[in-house]
XYZ file of N, CA and C in Angstrom:
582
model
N 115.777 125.137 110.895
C 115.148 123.874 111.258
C 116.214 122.773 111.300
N 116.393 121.932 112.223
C 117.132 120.758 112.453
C 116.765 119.170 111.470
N 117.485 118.799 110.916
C 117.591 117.578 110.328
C 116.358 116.686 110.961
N 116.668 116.460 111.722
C 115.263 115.600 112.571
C 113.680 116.234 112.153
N 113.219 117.430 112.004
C 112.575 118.195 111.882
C 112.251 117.683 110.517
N 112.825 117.952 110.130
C 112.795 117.420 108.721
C 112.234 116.102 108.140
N 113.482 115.316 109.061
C 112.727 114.131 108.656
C 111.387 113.622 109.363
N 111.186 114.052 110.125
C 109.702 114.132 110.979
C 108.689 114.906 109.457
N 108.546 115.758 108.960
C 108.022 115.839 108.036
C 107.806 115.058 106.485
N 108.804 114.076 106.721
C 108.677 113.202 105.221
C 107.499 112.182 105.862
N 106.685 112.537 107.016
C 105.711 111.633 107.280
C 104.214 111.899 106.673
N 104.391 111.832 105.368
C 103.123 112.687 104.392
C 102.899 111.616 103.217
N 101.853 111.169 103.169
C 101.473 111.033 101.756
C 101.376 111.317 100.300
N 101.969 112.645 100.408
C 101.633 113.379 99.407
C 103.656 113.143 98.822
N 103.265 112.819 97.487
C 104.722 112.888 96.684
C 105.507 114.357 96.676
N 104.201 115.379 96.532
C 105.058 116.648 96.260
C 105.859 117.605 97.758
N 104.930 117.393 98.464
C 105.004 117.424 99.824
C 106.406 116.692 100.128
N 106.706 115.665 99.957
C 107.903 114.517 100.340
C 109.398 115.657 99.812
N 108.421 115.439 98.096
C 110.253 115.713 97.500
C 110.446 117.545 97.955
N 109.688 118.455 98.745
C 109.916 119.922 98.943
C 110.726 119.601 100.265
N 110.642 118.657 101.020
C 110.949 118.538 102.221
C 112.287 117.902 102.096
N 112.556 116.946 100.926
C 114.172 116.017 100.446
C 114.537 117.481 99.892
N 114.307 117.986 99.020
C 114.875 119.084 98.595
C 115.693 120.284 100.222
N 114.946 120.034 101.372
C 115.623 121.084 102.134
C 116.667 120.194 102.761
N 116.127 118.660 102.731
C 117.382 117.971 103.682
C 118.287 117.964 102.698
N 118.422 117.896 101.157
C 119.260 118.064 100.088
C 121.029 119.044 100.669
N 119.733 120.254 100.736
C 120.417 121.296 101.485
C 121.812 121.149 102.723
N 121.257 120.190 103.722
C 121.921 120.195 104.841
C 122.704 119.384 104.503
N 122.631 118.608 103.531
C 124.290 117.751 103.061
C 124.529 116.480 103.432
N 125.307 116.218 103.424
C 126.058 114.528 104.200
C 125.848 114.744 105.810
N 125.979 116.281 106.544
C 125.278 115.437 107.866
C 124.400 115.345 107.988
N 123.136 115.123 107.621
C 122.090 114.661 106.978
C 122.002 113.534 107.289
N 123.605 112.122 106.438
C 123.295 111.026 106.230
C 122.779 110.303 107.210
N 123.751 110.162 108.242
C 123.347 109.060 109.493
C 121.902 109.324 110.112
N 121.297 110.643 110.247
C 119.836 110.159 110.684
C 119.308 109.862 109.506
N 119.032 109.960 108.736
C 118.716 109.271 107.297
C 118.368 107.878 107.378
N 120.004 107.473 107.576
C 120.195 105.991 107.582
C 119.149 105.690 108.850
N 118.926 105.919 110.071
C 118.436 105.657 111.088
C 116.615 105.833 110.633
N 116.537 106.548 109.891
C 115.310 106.848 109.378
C 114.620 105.437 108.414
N 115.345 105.348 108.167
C 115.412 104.623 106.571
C 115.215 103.214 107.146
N 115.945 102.767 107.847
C 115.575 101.351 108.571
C 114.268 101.014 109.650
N 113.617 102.440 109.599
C 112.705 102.478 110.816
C 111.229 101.926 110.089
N 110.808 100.196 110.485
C 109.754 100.211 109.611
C 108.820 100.914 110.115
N 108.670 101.155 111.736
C 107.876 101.432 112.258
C 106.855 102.794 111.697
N 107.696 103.730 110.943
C 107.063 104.736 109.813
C 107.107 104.598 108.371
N 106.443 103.676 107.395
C 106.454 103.187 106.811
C 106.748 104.635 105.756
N 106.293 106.001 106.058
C 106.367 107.210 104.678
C 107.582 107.986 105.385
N 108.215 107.753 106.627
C 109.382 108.261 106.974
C 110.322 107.392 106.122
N 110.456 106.240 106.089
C 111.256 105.118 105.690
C 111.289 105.009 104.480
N 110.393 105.226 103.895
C 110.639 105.402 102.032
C 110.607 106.153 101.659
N 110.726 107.982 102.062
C 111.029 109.562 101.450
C 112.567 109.467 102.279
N 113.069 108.872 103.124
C 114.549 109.075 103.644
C 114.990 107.927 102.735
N 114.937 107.137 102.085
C 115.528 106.187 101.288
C 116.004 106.725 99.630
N 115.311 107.558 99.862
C 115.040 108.549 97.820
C 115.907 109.885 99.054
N 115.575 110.092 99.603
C 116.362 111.557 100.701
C 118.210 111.094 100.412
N 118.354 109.796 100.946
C 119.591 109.022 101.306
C 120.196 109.435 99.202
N 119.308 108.800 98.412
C 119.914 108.652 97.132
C 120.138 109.791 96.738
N 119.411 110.917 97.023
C 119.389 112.409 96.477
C 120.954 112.907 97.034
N 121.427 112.710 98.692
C 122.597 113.042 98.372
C 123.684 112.694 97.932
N 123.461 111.386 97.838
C 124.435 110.686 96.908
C 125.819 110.001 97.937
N 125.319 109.871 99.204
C 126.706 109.705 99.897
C 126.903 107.783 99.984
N 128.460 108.169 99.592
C 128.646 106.670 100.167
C 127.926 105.485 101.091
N 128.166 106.210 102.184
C 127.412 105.512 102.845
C 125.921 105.218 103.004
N 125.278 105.864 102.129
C 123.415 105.242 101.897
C 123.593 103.611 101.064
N 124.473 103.528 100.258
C 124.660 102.496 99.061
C 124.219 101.205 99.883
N 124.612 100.995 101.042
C 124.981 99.696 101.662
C 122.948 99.377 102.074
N 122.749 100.393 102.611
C 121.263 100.522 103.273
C 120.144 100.494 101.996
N 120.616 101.288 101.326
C 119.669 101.090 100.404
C 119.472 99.737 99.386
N 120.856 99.228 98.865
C 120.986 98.068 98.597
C 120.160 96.855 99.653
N 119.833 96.646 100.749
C 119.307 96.106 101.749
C 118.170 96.162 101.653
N 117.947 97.247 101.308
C 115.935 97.196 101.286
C 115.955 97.005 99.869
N 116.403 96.763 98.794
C 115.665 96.035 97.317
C 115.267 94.447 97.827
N 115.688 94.169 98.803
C 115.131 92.826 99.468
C 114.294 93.120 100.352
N 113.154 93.814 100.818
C 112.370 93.903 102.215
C 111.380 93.499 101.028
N 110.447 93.042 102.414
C 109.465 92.084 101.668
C 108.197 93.275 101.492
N 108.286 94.756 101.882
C 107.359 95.388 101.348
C 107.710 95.851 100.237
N 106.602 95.863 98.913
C 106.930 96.349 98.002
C 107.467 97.979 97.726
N 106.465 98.726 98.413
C 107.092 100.060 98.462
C 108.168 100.363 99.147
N 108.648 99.568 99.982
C 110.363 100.057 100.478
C 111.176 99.655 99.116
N 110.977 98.383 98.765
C 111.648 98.235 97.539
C 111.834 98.909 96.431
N 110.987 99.703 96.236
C 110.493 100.742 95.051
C 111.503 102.055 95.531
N 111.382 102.196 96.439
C 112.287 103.411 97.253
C 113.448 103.506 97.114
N 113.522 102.390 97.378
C 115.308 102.047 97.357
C 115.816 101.890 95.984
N 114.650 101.126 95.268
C 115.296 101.546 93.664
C 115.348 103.152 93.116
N 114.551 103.836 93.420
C 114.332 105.210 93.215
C 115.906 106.089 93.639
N 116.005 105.210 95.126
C 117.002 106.413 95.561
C 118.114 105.682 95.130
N 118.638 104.411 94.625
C 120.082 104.249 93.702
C 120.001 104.861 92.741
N 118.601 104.820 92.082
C 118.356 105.738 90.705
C 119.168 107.040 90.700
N 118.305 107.918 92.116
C 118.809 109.228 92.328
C 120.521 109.269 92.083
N 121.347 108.213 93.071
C 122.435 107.997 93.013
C 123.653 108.620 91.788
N 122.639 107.556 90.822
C 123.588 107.086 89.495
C 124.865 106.860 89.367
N 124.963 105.497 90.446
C 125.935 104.957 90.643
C 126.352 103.386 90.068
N 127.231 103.406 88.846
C 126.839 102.472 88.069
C 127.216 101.002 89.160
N 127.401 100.945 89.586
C 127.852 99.468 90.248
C 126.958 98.973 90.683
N 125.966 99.873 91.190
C 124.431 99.079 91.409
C 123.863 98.349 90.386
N 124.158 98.778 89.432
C 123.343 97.857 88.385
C 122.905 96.342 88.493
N 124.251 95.482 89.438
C 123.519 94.174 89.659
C 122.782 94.027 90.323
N 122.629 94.894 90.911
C 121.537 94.742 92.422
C 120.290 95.319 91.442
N 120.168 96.279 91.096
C 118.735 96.519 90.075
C 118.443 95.283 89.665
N 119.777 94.626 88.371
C 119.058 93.728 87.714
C 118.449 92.565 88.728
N 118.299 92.366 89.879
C 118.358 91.554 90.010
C 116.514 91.713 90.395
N 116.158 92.694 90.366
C 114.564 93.154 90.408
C 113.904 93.010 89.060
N 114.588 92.644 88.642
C 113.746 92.219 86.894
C 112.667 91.503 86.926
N 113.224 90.631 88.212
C 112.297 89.552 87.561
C 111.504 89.273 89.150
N 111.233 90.585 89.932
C 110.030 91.137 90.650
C 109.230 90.193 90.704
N 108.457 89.952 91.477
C 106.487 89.705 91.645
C 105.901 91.080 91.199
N 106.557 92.233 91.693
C 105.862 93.336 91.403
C 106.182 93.921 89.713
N 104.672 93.810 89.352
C 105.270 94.997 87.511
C 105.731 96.196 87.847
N 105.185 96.629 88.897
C 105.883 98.060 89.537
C 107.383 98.308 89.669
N 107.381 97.388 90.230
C 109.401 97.078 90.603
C 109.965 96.771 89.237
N 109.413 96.035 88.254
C 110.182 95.414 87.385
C 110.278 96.752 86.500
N 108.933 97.692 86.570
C 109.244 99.126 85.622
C 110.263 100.119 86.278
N 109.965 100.056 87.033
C 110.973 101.055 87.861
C 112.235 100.707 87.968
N 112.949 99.253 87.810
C 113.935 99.061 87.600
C 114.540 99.157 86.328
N 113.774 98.832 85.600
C 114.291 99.294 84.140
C 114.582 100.866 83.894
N 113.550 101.641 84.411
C 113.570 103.221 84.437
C 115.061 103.379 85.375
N 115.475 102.925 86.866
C 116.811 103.123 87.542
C 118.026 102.757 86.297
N 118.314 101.259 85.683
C 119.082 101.339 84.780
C 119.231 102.378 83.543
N 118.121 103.068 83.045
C 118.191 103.998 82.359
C 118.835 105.335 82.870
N 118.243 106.039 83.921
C 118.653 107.013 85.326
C 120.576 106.305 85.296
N 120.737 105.304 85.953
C 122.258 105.268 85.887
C 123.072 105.274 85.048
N 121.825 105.024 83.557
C 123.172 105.180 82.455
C 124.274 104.001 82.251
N 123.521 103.086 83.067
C 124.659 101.732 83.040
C 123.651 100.503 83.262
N 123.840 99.594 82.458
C 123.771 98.420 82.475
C 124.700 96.601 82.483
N 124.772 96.483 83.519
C 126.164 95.301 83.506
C 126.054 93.883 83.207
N 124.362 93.762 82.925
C 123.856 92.582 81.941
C 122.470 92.600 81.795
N 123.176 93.375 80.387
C 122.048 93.739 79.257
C 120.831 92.570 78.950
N 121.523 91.227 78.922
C 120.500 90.244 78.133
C 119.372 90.203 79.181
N 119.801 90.775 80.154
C 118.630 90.162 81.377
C 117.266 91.577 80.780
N 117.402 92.395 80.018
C 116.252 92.988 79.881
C 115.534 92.414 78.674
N 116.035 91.676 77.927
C 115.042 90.742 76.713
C 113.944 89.928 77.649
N 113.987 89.494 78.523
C 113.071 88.690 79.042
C 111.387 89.203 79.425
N 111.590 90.588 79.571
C 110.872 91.574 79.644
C 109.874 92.078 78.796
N 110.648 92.213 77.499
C 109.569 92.238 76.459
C 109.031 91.706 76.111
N 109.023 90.263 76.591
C 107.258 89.343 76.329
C 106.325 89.662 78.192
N 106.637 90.616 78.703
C 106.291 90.352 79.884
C 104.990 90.642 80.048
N 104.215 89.832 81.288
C 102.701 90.246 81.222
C 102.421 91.598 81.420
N 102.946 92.759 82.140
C 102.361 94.068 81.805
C 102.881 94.430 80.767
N 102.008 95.236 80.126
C 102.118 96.270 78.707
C 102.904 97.005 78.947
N 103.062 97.990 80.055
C 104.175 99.443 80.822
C 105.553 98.811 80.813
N 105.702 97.130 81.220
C 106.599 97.042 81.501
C 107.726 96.697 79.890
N 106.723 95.897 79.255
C 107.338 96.054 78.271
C 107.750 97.158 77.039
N 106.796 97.783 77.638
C 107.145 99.256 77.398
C 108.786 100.165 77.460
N 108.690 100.142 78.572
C 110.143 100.139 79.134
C 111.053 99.459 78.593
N 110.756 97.893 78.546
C 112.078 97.042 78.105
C 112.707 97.360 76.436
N 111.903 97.927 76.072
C 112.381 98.006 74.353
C 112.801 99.370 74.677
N 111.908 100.524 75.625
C 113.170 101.952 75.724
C 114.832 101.028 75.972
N 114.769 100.178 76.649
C 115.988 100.208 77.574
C 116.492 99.601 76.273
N 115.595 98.663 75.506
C 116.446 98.210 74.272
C 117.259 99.383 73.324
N 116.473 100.467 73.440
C 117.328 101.632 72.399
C 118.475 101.879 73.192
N 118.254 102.283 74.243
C 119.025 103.218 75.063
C 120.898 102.419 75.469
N 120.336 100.832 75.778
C 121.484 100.255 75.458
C 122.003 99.589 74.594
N 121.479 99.492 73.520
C 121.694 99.427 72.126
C 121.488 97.499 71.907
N 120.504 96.787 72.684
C 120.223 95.703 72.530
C 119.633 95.110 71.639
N 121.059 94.478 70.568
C 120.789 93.879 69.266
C 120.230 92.488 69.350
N 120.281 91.654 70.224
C 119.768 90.605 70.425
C 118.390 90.532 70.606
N 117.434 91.526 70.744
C 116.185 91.784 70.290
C 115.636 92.020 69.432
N 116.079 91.902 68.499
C 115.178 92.581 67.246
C 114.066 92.014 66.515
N 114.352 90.530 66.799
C 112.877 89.485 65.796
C 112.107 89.661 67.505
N 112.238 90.127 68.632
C 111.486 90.206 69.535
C 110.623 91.420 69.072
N 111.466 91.990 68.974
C 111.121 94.012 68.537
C 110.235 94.012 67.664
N 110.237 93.487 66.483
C 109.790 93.287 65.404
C 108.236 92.698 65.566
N 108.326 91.581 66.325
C 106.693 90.821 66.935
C 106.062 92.167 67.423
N 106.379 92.777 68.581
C 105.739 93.723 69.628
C 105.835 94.652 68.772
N 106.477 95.158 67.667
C 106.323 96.599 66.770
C 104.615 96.282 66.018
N 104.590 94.791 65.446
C 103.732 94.177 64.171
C 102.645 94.098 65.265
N 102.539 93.149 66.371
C 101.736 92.487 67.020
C 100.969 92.789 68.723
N 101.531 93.981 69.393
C 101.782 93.587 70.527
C 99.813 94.454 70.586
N 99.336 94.292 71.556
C 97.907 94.860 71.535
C 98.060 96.230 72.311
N 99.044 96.997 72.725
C 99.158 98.192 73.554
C 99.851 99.229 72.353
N 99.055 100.163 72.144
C 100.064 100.829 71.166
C 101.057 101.633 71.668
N 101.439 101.657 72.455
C 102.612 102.565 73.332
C 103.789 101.369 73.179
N 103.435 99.912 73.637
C 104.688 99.121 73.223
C 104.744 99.091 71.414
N 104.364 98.978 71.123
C 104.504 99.253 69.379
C 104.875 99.844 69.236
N 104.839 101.577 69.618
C 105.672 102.457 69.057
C 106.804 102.636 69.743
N 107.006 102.598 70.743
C 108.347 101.816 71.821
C 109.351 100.729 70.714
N 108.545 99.524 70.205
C 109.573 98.858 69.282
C 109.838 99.199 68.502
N 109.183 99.847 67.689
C 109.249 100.825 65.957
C 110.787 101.418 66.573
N 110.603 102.437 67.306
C 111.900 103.245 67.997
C 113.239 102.842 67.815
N 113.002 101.782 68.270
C 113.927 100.747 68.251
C 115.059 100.251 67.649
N 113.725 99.702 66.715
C 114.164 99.267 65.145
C 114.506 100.276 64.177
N 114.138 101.339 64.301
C 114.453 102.648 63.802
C 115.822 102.729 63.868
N 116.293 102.726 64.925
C 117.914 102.335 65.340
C 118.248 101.894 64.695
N 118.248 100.462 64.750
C 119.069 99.375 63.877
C 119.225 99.382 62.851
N 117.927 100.037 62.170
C 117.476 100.688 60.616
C 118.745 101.307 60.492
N 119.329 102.857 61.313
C 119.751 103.836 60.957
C 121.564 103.392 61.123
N 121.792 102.538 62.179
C 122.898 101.998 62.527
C 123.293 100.782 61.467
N 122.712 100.396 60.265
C 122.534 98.994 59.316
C 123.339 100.235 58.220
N 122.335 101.328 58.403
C 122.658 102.336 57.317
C 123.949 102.722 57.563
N 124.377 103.385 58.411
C 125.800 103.898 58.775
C 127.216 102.972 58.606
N 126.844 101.405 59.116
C 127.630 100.773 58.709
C 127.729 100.234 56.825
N 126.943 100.283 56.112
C 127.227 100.358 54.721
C 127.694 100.878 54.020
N 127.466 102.107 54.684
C 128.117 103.312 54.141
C 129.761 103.465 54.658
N 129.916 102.740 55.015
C 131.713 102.540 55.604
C 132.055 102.540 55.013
């Protein structure tokens, strides 16, 4: 089957359906990329355009970075989501400013999913911008922001941590901050013991 073929099939609704079909363009490699890219800009198929955007991140080539970076600005939310997904796929730390810069979304969707991409890349290039998060109006999202607090070891949260561990009304962010603080607990300990 030809590349085109392919991407003619990421025209599906269905998530599992999408990623069996990225999985074969996976296959065909970097020449792959350029209809990709041609894919990827096409609003005119709105489920071609956001399974070739996560397609583009899955192979990881240079040249998706520029395109995909481009759509964290389209004014539909689900291209945006895509494009965070497929830097995710990437895990290419230099994106990180371009994530952070979805923090602070209209969408709670975008703002979780960006926190989940900084986790996926394993890099964060300014950390303080995820404290803002954990007072945020969704529960999921702040959810996330105290993972990302463990994961990048964000000490400047902790009388935040501490409220949402004691106070927050979602028990998934509570035990999300406990986690946390568990850390700091265990890292307070290690340094005494020096």
């Amino acid at each position: 089957m030809q590349i085109n073929d392919y991407i003619k099939q990421l025209n599906t609704s269905s998530d599992k359906a999408a990623e069996k079909v990225i999985q074969k363009i996976i296959e065909k490699g970097k020449p792959a990329v350029p209809k990709l890219i041609v894919a990827a800009k096409e609003s005119a198929s709105p489920r071609i355009q956001k399974w070739s955007l996560q397609a583009l991140g899955a192979i990881g080539d240079k040249r998706a970075k520029p395109v995909l970076k481009h759509a964290l600005s389209d004014s539909r939310m689900t291209v945006r989501l895509h494009a965070l997904r497929g830097l995710a796929r990437m895990k290419d730390s230099k994106s990180s400013s371009s994530i952070i810069n979805l923090l602070t979304d209209e969408s709670g969707g975008i703002r979780v999913n960006a926190l989940q991409a900084l986790i996926e890349i394993d890099h964060c290039s300014r950390k303080i911008a995820i404290i803002p998060l954990l007072s945020d109006s969704q529960w999921y999202v702040r959810q996330q922001a105290c993972i990302c607090c463990k994961k990048f070891q964000i000490k400047n949260a902790k009388s935040v941590l501490k409220t949402l561990a004691k106070k927050d009304s979602k028990k998934a962010v509570r035990k999300a901050a406990k986690e946390r603080l568990k850390v700091f607990k265990i890292q307070l300990t290690e340094v005494t013991l020096l």
